[in-house]
Short mmCIF file of C-alpha atoms in Angstrom, two decimals:
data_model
loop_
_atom_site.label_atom_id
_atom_site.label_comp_id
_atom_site.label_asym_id
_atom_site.label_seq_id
_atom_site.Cartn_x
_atom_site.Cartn_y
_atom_site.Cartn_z
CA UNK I 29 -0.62 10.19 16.94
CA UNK I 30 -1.34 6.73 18.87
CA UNK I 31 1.38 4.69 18.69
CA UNK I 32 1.05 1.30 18.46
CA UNK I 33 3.38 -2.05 20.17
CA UNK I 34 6.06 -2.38 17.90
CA UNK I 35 5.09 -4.47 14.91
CA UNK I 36 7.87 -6.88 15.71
CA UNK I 37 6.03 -7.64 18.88
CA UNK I 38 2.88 -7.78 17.52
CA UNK I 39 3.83 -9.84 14.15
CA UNK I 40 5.21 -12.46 16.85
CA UNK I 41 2.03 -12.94 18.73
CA UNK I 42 0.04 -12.95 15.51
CA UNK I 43 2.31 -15.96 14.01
CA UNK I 44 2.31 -17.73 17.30
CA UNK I 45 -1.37 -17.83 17.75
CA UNK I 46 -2.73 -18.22 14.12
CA UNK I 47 0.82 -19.11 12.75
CA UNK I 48 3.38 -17.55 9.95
CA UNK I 49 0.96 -17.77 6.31
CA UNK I 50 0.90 -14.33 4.81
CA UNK I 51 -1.83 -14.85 2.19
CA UNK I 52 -1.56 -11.87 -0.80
CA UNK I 53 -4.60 -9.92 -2.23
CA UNK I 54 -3.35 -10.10 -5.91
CA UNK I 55 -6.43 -9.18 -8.07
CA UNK I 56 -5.18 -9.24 -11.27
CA UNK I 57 -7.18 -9.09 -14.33
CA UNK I 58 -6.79 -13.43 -15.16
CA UNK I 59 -7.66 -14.01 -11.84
CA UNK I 60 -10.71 -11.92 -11.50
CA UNK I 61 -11.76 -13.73 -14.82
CA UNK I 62 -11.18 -17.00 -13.05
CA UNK I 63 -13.51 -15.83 -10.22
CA UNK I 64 -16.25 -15.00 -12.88
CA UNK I 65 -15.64 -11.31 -11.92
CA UNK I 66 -15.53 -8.57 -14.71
CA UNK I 67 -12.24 -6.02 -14.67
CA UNK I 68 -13.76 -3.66 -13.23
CA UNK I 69 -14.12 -1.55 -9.85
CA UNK I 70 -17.13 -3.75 -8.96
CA UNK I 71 -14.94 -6.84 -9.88
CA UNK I 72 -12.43 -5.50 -7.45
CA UNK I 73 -14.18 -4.60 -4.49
CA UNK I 74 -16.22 -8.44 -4.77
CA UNK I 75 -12.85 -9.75 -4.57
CA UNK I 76 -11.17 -8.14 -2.54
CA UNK I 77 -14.03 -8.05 0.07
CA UNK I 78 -14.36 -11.72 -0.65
CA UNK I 79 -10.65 -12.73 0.80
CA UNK I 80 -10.82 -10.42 3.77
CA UNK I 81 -14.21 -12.23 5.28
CA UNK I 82 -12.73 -15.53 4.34
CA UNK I 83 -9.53 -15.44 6.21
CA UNK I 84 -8.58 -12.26 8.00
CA UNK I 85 -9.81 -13.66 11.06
CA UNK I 86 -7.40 -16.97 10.69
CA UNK I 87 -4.01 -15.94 9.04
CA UNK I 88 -1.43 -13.94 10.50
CA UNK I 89 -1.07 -11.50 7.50
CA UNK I 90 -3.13 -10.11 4.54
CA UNK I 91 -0.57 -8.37 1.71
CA UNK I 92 -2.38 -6.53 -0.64
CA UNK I 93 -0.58 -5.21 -3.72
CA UNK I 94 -1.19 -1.67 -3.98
CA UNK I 95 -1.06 -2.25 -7.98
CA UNK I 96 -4.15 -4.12 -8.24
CA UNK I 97 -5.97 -1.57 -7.27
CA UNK I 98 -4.19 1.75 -8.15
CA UNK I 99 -4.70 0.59 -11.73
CA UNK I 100 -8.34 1.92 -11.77
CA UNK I 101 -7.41 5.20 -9.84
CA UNK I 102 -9.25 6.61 -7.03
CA UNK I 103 -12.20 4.31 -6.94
CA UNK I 104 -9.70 1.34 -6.79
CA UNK I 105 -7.79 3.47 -3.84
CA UNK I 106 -10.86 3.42 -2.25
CA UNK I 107 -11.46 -0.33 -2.43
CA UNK I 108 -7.96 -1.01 -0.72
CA UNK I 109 -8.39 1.84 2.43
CA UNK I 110 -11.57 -0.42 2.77
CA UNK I 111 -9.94 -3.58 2.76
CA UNK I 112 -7.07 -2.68 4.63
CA UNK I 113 -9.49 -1.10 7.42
CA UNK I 114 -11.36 -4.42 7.51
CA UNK I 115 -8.35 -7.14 7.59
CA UNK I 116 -7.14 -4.75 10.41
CA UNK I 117 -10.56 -5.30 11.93
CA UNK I 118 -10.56 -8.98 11.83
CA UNK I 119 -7.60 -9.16 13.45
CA UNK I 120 -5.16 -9.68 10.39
CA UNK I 121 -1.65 -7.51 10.36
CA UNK I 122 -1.63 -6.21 6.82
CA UNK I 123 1.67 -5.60 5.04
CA UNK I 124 1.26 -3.11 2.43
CA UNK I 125 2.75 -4.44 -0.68
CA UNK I 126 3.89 -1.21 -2.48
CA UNK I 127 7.81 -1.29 -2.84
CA UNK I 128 8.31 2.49 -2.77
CA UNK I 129 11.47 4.01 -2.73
CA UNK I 130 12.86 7.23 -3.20
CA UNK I 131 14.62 9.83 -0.97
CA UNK I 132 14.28 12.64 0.69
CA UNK I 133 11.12 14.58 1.40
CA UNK I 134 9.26 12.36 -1.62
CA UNK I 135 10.50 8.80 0.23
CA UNK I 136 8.68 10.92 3.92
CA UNK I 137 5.61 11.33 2.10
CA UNK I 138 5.67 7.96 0.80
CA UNK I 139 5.79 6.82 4.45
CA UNK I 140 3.34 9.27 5.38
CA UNK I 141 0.64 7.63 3.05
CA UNK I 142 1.13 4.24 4.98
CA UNK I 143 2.69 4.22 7.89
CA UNK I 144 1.55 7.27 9.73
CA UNK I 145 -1.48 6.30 11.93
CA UNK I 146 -3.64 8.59 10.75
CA UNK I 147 -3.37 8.07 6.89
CA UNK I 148 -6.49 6.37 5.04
CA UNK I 149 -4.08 3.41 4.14
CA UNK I 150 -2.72 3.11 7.34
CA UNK I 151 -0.83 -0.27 7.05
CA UNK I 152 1.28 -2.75 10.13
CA UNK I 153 4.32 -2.56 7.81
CA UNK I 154 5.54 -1.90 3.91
CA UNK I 155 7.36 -3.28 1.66
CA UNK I 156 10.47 -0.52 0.54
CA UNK I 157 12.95 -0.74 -2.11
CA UNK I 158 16.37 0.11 -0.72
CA UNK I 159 18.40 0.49 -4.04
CA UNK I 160 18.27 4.56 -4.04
CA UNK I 161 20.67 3.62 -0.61
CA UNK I 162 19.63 1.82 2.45
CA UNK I 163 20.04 5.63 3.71
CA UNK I 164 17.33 6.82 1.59
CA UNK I 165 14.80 4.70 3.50
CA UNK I 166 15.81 6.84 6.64
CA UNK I 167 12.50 8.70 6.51
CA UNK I 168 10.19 5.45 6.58
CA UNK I 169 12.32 4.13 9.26
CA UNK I 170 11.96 6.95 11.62
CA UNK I 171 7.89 6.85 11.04
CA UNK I 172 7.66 3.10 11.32
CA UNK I 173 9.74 3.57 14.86
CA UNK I 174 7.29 6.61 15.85
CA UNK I 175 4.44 4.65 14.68
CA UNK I 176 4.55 1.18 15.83
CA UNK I 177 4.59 0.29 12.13
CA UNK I 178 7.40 -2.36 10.24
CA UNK I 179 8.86 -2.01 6.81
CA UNK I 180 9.74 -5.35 4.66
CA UNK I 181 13.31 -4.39 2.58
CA UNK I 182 14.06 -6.08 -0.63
CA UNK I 183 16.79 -7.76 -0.16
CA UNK I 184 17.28 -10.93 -2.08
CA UNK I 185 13.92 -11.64 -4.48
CA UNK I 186 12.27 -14.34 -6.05
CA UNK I 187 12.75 -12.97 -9.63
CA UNK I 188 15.87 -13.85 -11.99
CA UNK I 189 16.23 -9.98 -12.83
CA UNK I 190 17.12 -9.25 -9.38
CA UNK I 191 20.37 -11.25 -9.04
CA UNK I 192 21.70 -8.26 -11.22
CA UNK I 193 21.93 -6.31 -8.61
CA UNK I 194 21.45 -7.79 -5.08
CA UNK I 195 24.07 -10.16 -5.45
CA UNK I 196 26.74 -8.01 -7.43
CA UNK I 197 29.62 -7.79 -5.09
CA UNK I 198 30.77 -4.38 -3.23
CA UNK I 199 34.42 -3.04 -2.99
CA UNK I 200 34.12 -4.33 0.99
CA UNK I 201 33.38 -8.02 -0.90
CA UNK I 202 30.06 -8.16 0.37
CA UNK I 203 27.45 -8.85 -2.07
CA UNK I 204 24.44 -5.96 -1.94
CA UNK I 205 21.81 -8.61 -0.62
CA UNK I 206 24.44 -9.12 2.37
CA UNK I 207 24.75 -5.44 2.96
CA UNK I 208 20.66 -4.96 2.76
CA UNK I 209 20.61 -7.50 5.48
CA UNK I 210 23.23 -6.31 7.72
CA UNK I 211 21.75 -3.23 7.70
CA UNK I 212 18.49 -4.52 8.84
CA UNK I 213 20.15 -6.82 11.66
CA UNK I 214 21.50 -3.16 12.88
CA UNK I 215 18.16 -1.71 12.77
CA UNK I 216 16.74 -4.81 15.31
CA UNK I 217 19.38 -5.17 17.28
CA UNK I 218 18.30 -5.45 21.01
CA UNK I 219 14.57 -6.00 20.12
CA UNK I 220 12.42 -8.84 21.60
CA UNK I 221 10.69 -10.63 20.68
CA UNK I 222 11.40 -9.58 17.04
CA UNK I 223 12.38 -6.29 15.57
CA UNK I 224 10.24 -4.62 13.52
CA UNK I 225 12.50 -4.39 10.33
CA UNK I 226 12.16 -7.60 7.91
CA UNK I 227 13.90 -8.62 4.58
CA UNK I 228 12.09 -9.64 1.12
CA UNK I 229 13.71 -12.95 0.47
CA UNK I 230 12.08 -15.38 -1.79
CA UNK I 231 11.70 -19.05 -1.01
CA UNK I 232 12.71 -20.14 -4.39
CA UNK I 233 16.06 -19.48 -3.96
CA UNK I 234 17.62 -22.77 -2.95
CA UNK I 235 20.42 -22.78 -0.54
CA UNK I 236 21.36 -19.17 1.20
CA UNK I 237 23.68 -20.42 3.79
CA UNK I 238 26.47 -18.07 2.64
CA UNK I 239 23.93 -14.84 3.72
CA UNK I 240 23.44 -14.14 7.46
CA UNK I 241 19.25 -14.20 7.77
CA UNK I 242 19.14 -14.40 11.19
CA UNK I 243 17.96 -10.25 11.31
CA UNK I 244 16.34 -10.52 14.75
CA UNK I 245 13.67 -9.50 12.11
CA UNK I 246 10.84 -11.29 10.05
CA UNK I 247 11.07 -12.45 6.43
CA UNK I 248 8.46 -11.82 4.14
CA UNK I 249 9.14 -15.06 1.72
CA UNK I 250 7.25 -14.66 -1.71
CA UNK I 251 7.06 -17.88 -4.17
CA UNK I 252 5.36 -20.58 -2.16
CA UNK I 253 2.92 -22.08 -4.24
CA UNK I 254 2.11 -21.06 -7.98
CA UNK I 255 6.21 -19.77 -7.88
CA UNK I 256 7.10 -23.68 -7.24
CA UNK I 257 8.29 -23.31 -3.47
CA UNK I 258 6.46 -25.58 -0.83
CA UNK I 259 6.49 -25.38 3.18
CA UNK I 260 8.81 -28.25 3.36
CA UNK I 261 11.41 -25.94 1.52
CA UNK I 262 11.53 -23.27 4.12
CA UNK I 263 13.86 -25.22 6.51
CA UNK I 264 16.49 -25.59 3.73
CA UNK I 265 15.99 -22.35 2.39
CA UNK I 266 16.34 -20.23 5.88
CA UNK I 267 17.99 -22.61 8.19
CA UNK I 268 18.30 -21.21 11.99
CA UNK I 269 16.20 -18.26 10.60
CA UNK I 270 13.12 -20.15 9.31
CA UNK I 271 11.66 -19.02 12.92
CA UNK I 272 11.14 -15.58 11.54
CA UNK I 273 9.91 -16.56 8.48
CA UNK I 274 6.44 -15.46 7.30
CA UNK I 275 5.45 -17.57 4.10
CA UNK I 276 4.06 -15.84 1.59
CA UNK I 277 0.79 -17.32 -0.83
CA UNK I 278 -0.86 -15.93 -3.03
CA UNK I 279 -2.53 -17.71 -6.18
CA UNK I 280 -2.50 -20.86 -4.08
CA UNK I 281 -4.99 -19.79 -2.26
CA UNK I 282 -6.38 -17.31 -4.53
CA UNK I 283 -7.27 -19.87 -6.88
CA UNK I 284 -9.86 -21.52 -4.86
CA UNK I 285 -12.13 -18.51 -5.18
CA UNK I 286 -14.94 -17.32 -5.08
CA UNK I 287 -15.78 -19.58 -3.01
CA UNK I 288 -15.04 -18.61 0.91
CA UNK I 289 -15.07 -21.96 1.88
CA UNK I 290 -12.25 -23.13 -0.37
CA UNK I 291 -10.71 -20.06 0.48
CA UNK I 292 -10.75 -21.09 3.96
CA UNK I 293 -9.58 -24.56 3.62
CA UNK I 294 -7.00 -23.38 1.22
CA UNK I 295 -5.37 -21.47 3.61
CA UNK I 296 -5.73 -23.37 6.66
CA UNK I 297 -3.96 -26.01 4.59
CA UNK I 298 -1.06 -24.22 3.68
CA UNK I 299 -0.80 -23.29 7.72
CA UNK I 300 -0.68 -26.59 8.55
CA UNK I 301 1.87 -27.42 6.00
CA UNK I 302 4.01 -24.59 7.26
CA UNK I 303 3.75 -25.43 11.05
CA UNK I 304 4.70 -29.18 10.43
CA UNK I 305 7.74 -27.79 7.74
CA UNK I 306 8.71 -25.63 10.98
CA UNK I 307 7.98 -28.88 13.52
CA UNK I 308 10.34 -30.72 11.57
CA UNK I 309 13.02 -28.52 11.32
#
């Protein structure tokens, strides 16, 4: 298996040169009617083909969510191995959006199906749920190491529901988001430029200064745009962290489809709001 720089290394260089935006591939059914599109395979692959030429060769990261497209089975598999082969291509790191956990030999074949070099859906990193155990995610760990390959772990999300849980408080009196994250810090530790092991963390959720971010690994921050976040939130949101942070947009840009030129300028806006959020800080 060819093993690849470590995605930290390589998610660095990407956000240096074309800067942090992670744009999403989020083809659900309303949108694909707002594109003109029908619900369909054909529908999907139009779109989906549509955002990669328009901006995998200018954004850092492409994150398609696997559940767009597993909802019309194998043909809709076979969209996403093509798009993910073709963001790749352009020179886009794609984060598989696919929050799979589990344990044991079913959580290694998980990893297997994206993070092993060799698999159709081959992806730079994934997202992973961690609330089987941080330990059950042992078995994508090891593969992303052996691979080159990152992993984004939930740790505190944009939805209300997930306050439930990631910020219920542990017999040590550290909340479950705080334990999520020190276990990631662990993972990077020693790693330059940036480890390879990154947090969910939304950017919707007002003031976090009582959580350590500062993982020595990126952020994968959902809810800027249609969620109500903006840029010039990230600074207040993430503090000394907001360095790592990779901005997350989806319907934002989406929106301006299917045309690839709004799609374009879409996106190269929200870059340049995000560089002069970070310039400011």
């Amino acid at each position: 298996m060819t093993v690849l720089e470590p995605f930290g290394a390589r998610l660095r260089r990407a956000m240096d040169e074309r800067g942090p935006l992670c744009v999403g591939i989020d083809p659900h059914a309303s949108l694909l009617a707002e594109w003109g599109l029908a619900d369909d395979v054909s529908g999907l692959e139009r779109f989906s083909r549509t955002v990669v030429e328009a901006v995998a060769d200018r954004v850092a990261v492409l994150k398609p969510q696997s559940a767009f497209f597993e909802r019309f089975g194998s043909r809709g598999v076979a969209v996403l191995e093509k798009s993910v082969a073709e963001a790749r291509a352009a020179g886009a790191l794609v984060v598989m959006d696919a929050k799979r956990g589990d344990i044991g030999s079913t959580m290694a074949a998980y990893a297997e199906s994206f993070l092993h070099k060799d698999a159709p859906l081959f992806s730079d990193a994934l997202t992973v749920s961690p609330y089987l155990g941080y330990g059950s995610l042992k078995p994508a760990v090891d593969l992303a190491r052996e691979s080159g390959a990152g992993l984004f772990v939930l740790a505190l999300t944009s939805n209300p529901e997930g306050g439930e849980v990631q910020h219920a408080v542990r017999s040590d009196g550290r909340s479950v988001g705080a334990t999520m994250l020190a276990h990631l810090a662990a993972e990077n530790a020693g790693e330059e430029p940036l480890g390879s092991f990154g947090a969910v963390v939304g950017a919707t959720l007002g003031d976090l200064s009582s959580y350590d971010l500062e993982v020595n690994g990126p952020l994968l921050a959902p809810g800027i745009g249609a969620q109500g976040a903006t840029p010039a939130d990230l600074p207040r949101v993430f503090g000394a962290a907001v360095r790592n942070v990779v901005p997350n947009v989806s319907r934002g840009v989406l929106r301006h489809g299917p045309d690839a030129t709004a799609l374009r300028t879409a996106a190269d806006r929200f870059a340049d709001e995000v560089r002069a959020a970070l310039a400011a800080s």
